[in-house]
Structures are given as structure tokens and as C-alpha cells.
Amino acid sequence: MRSPLFATCLLAVAFACSKKEENKKPIETAAPEATAMVNGKSCYLYAKGRDTITMSLAMNANNANGELIYRLDGKDKNEGTFSGTFIGDTLFADYSFSSEGTTSVRESIFLRTGEVLTEGYGEMEEKSGKMVFKNPRKVQFDAKSIVLAKTDCKE
């Protein structure tokens, strides 16, 4: 026979687990057709000190592709292209880039809020020659993130 104390403990654990889930900010997973983006080209820039990141983003419905260049002080320049899809306000893309003569591919996730794109970060691992997020639902967008602001495109 189970005691009332056991039942109370079980309820407390269930309540604590459900509260923990409420505090997480999940990645938006709205249906692509419900959140179609405007077709065309946009440009974004991050500039702080001697660090710059530039992105040109071409949209066709929810499909996105373009160029992305990282010039971070003290690090090798990464220059390449990306291709991906917006799901809700989140861009999921593969970034193919070259650095020091080596070509690599890594998963990139950006959160769109108004006129800015915030780059997500999290624990990554290599799978089939590509760096991917271990758990895309745990990608973080916070004060440590790089924020690219919309800017005029240079032709």
C-alpha cells in the first residue's frame, strides 16, 4: 500500500519537472507556409572593435541563401555561402566556408527579430563531416550572441 507521503513526493517531482520545462525558450517551429518571408535581398552587419561579420541574404518564400563573412580579430577569416530555410522567425542553414585553405561546413541558426539577426550558439559535434548542434532545441540566443543589424547592401 502506498503512503500519502509517497503520493505527495510524486506530485512534487511531477510539478517541478513541468515547471522546469516552462522556463525553457523553445525554438519556433511554425509551419513555413504560415510565415512566408518577403522575396528579395537584405544585408546585415556586425561591427565591434576590429571584428566584423557581413551577411547578404537572398529570400525566395522561406528559402534563404547568401554569403557570410567572419573577420574576427586574432582568428582566421571565414568566408563562404549558406543555404537554409526560415521556420517561423528562425533561420536554419548550412554554412560552407573556407579558412586557411580548408573548406568546412557547419550548421548555423539565426533568430530574426525585427531588423536584426541573432546568431545562436550551443554545443556542437561533427556528424558526417559537418559540424552540427548536438541539440538544436538548446541553442541559445542571449547577451553572448552575435547580433547582426540590417544595413544597406553594397553592390
C-alpha atoms as a printed R data frame, in Angstrom:
    type eleno elety resid chain resno      x      y       z
1   ATOM     1    CA   MET     A     1  0.000  0.000   0.000
2   ATOM     2    CA   ARG     A     2  1.353  3.419  -0.935
3   ATOM     3    CA   SER     A     3  1.537  6.104   1.687
4   ATOM     4    CA   PRO     A     4  0.192  9.642   1.335
5   ATOM     5    CA   LEU     A     5  3.786 10.863   1.724
6   ATOM     6    CA   PHE     A     6  4.838  8.860  -1.344
7   ATOM     7    CA   ALA     A     7  1.971 10.340  -3.390
8   ATOM     8    CA   THR     A     8  2.848 13.867  -2.236
9   ATOM     9    CA   CYS     A     9  6.509 13.367  -3.217
10  ATOM    10    CA   LEU     A    10  5.486 12.001  -6.611
11  ATOM    11    CA   LEU     A    11  3.271 15.050  -7.242
12  ATOM    12    CA   ALA     A    12  6.044 17.413  -6.146
13  ATOM    13    CA   VAL     A    13  8.512 15.820  -8.579
14  ATOM    14    CA   ALA     A    14  5.997 15.955 -11.447
15  ATOM    15    CA   PHE     A    15  5.236 19.612 -10.687
16  ATOM    16    CA   ALA     A    16  8.949 20.515 -10.526
17  ATOM    17    CA   CYS     A    17  9.610 18.823 -13.877
18  ATOM    18    CA   SER     A    18  6.728 20.640 -15.547
19  ATOM    19    CA   LYS     A    19  7.911 23.996 -14.137
20  ATOM    20    CA   LYS     A    20 11.424 23.382 -15.482
21  ATOM    21    CA   GLU     A    21 10.018 22.844 -18.988
22  ATOM    22    CA   GLU     A    22  8.039 26.123 -18.792
23  ATOM    23    CA   ASN     A    23 11.239 28.147 -18.254
24  ATOM    24    CA   LYS     A    24 12.857 26.946 -21.485
25  ATOM    25    CA   LYS     A    25 12.527 29.145 -24.558
26  ATOM    26    CA   PRO     A    26 11.910 26.679 -27.411
27  ATOM    27    CA   ILE     A    27 12.899 27.391 -30.987
28  ATOM    28    CA   GLU     A    28  9.914 28.470 -33.061
29  ATOM    29    CA   THR     A    29  8.583 25.667 -35.241
30  ATOM    30    CA   ALA     A    30  5.655 27.316 -37.029
31  ATOM    31    CA   ALA     A    31  4.635 25.945 -40.408
32  ATOM    32    CA   PRO     A    32  6.739 27.576 -43.160
33  ATOM    33    CA   GLU     A    33  3.739 28.439 -45.325
34  ATOM    34    CA   ALA     A    34  2.220 30.433 -42.468
35  ATOM    35    CA   THR     A    35  5.244 32.691 -42.064
36  ATOM    36    CA   ALA     A    36  6.451 33.373 -45.603
37  ATOM    37    CA   MET     A    37  9.194 35.980 -45.823
38  ATOM    38    CA   VAL     A    38  9.383 38.778 -48.365
39  ATOM    39    CA   ASN     A    39 11.324 37.833 -51.501
40  ATOM    40    CA   GLY     A    40 14.449 39.842 -52.218
41  ATOM    41    CA   LYS     A    41 17.874 40.656 -50.863
42  ATOM    42    CA   SER     A    42 18.830 42.051 -47.454
43  ATOM    43    CA   CYS     A    43 22.219 42.775 -45.914
44  ATOM    44    CA   TYR     A    44 23.331 42.570 -42.289
45  ATOM    45    CA   LEU     A    45 26.401 43.738 -40.393
46  ATOM    46    CA   TYR     A    46 28.060 43.149 -37.037
47  ATOM    47    CA   ALA     A    47 30.911 45.524 -36.197
48  ATOM    48    CA   LYS     A    48 32.599 45.806 -32.812
49  ATOM    49    CA   GLY     A    49 36.186 46.880 -32.361
50  ATOM    50    CA   ARG     A    50 38.209 45.093 -35.042
51  ATOM    51    CA   ASP     A    51 35.580 42.353 -35.502
52  ATOM    52    CA   THR     A    52 33.160 42.395 -38.428
53  ATOM    53    CA   ILE     A    53 30.642 39.940 -39.793
54  ATOM    54    CA   THR     A    54 28.766 40.642 -43.017
55  ATOM    55    CA   MET     A    55 25.832 38.741 -44.454
56  ATOM    56    CA   SER     A    56 23.925 39.094 -47.693
57  ATOM    57    CA   LEU     A    57 20.626 37.251 -47.523
58  ATOM    58    CA   ALA     A    58 18.532 36.398 -50.592
59  ATOM    59    CA   MET     A    59 14.984 35.207 -49.919
60  ATOM    60    CA   ASN     A    60 12.558 33.231 -52.064
61  ATOM    61    CA   ALA     A    61  9.486 32.374 -49.954
62  ATOM    62    CA   ASN     A    62 11.039 30.760 -46.838
63  ATOM    63    CA   ASN     A    63 14.212 29.635 -48.610
64  ATOM    64    CA   ALA     A    64 17.323 31.639 -47.819
65  ATOM    65    CA   ASN     A    65 20.798 31.697 -49.274
66  ATOM    66    CA   GLY     A    66 23.657 34.117 -49.460
67  ATOM    67    CA   GLU     A    67 27.168 34.986 -48.379
68  ATOM    68    CA   LEU     A    68 28.560 35.167 -44.873
69  ATOM    69    CA   ILE     A    69 31.996 36.521 -43.936
70  ATOM    70    CA   TYR     A    70 33.537 36.450 -40.452
71  ATOM    71    CA   ARG     A    71 36.524 38.732 -39.821
72  ATOM    72    CA   LEU     A    72 37.272 38.322 -36.122
73  ATOM    73    CA   ASP     A    73 40.414 39.877 -34.660
74  ATOM    74    CA   GLY     A    74 43.009 37.249 -33.852
75  ATOM    75    CA   LYS     A    75 41.168 34.497 -35.753
76  ATOM    76    CA   ASP     A    76 41.314 33.226 -39.303
77  ATOM    77    CA   LYS     A    77 38.899 34.818 -41.774
78  ATOM    78    CA   ASN     A    78 35.914 32.591 -42.631
79  ATOM    79    CA   GLU     A    79 34.293 33.320 -45.946
80  ATOM    80    CA   GLY     A    80 31.567 31.316 -47.620
81  ATOM    81    CA   THR     A    81 27.968 30.736 -48.564
82  ATOM    82    CA   PHE     A    82 24.928 29.461 -46.736
83  ATOM    83    CA   SER     A    83 21.665 27.866 -47.727
84  ATOM    84    CA   GLY     A    84 18.704 27.201 -45.495
85  ATOM    85    CA   THR     A    85 15.094 27.721 -44.549
86  ATOM    86    CA   PHE     A    86 13.191 30.025 -42.241
87  ATOM    87    CA   ILE     A    87 10.824 28.178 -39.937
88  ATOM    88    CA   GLY     A    88  8.844 30.837 -38.128
89  ATOM    89    CA   ASP     A    89 11.369 33.508 -37.167
90  ATOM    90    CA   THR     A    90 14.354 31.137 -37.140
91  ATOM    91    CA   LEU     A    91 16.804 30.515 -39.988
92  ATOM    92    CA   PHE     A    92 18.281 27.006 -40.089
93  ATOM    93    CA   ALA     A    93 21.183 26.946 -42.553
94  ATOM    94    CA   ASP     A    94 24.319 25.131 -43.613
95  ATOM    95    CA   TYR     A    95 27.315 27.450 -43.859
96  ATOM    96    CA   SER     A    96 30.023 26.239 -46.281
97  ATOM    97    CA   PHE     A    97 33.183 28.248 -45.801
98  ATOM    98    CA   SER     A    98 36.907 28.278 -46.389
99  ATOM    99    CA   SER     A    99 39.531 29.226 -43.865
100 ATOM   100    CA   GLU     A   100 43.276 28.825 -44.304
101 ATOM   101    CA   GLY     A   101 42.743 26.773 -47.476
102 ATOM   102    CA   THR     A   102 40.386 24.281 -45.825
103 ATOM   103    CA   THR     A   103 36.707 24.030 -46.719
104 ATOM   104    CA   SER     A   104 34.279 23.185 -43.924
105 ATOM   105    CA   VAL     A   105 30.534 23.018 -43.340
106 ATOM   106    CA   ARG     A   106 28.716 23.883 -40.132
107 ATOM   107    CA   GLU     A   107 25.136 24.305 -39.109
108 ATOM   108    CA   SER     A   108 24.095 27.880 -38.314
109 ATOM   109    CA   ILE     A   109 20.923 29.111 -36.651
110 ATOM   110    CA   PHE     A   110 19.808 32.756 -36.613
111 ATOM   111    CA   LEU     A   111 16.787 34.251 -34.859
112 ATOM   112    CA   ARG     A   112 15.122 37.155 -36.712
113 ATOM   113    CA   THR     A   113 13.677 39.921 -34.543
114 ATOM   114    CA   GLY     A   114 12.609 42.988 -36.474
115 ATOM   115    CA   GLU     A   115 15.657 44.374 -38.292
116 ATOM   116    CA   VAL     A   116 18.262 42.121 -36.634
117 ATOM   117    CA   LEU     A   117 19.508 38.543 -36.881
118 ATOM   118    CA   THR     A   118 20.881 36.991 -33.692
119 ATOM   119    CA   GLU     A   119 23.281 34.095 -34.147
120 ATOM   120    CA   GLY     A   120 22.541 31.146 -31.909
121 ATOM   121    CA   TYR     A   121 25.213 29.170 -30.132
122 ATOM   122    CA   GLY     A   122 25.421 25.860 -28.330
123 ATOM   123    CA   GLU     A   123 27.304 22.622 -28.028
124 ATOM   124    CA   MET     A   124 28.345 21.209 -31.406
125 ATOM   125    CA   GLU     A   125 29.611 17.888 -32.697
126 ATOM   126    CA   GLU     A   126 30.843 16.508 -36.006
127 ATOM   127    CA   LYS     A   127 28.488 14.285 -37.979
128 ATOM   128    CA   SER     A   128 29.285 13.062 -41.481
129 ATOM   129    CA   GLY     A   129 31.962 15.723 -41.976
130 ATOM   130    CA   LYS     A   130 29.742 18.590 -40.828
131 ATOM   131    CA   MET     A   131 29.622 20.439 -37.511
132 ATOM   132    CA   VAL     A   132 26.063 20.370 -36.159
133 ATOM   133    CA   PHE     A   133 24.346 21.384 -32.942
134 ATOM   134    CA   LYS     A   134 24.073 18.455 -30.544
135 ATOM   135    CA   ASN     A   135 20.566 19.571 -29.635
136 ATOM   136    CA   PRO     A   136 19.089 22.350 -31.812
137 ATOM   137    CA   ARG     A   137 16.336 22.944 -29.225
138 ATOM   138    CA   LYS     A   138 19.012 24.003 -26.723
139 ATOM   139    CA   VAL     A   139 20.595 26.642 -28.984
140 ATOM   140    CA   GLN     A   140 20.812 29.898 -27.055
141 ATOM   141    CA   PHE     A   141 20.131 33.470 -28.131
142 ATOM   142    CA   ASP     A   142 21.209 35.830 -25.355
143 ATOM   143    CA   ALA     A   143 23.715 38.548 -24.374
144 ATOM   144    CA   LYS     A   144 26.630 36.321 -25.523
145 ATOM   145    CA   SER     A   145 25.162 36.043 -29.027
146 ATOM   146    CA   ILE     A   146 26.393 37.987 -32.024
147 ATOM   147    CA   VAL     A   147 23.710 40.365 -33.344
148 ATOM   148    CA   LEU     A   148 23.759 41.444 -36.986
149 ATOM   149    CA   ALA     A   149 21.825 44.626 -37.796
150 ATOM   150    CA   LYS     A   150 20.179 45.255 -41.154
151 ATOM   151    CA   THR     A   151 22.198 47.623 -43.325
152 ATOM   152    CA   ASP     A   152 22.235 48.918 -46.896
153 ATOM   153    CA   CYS     A   153 23.519 46.415 -49.433
154 ATOM   154    CA   LYS     A   154 26.663 47.397 -51.320
155 ATOM   155    CA   GLU     A   155 26.536 46.416 -54.947
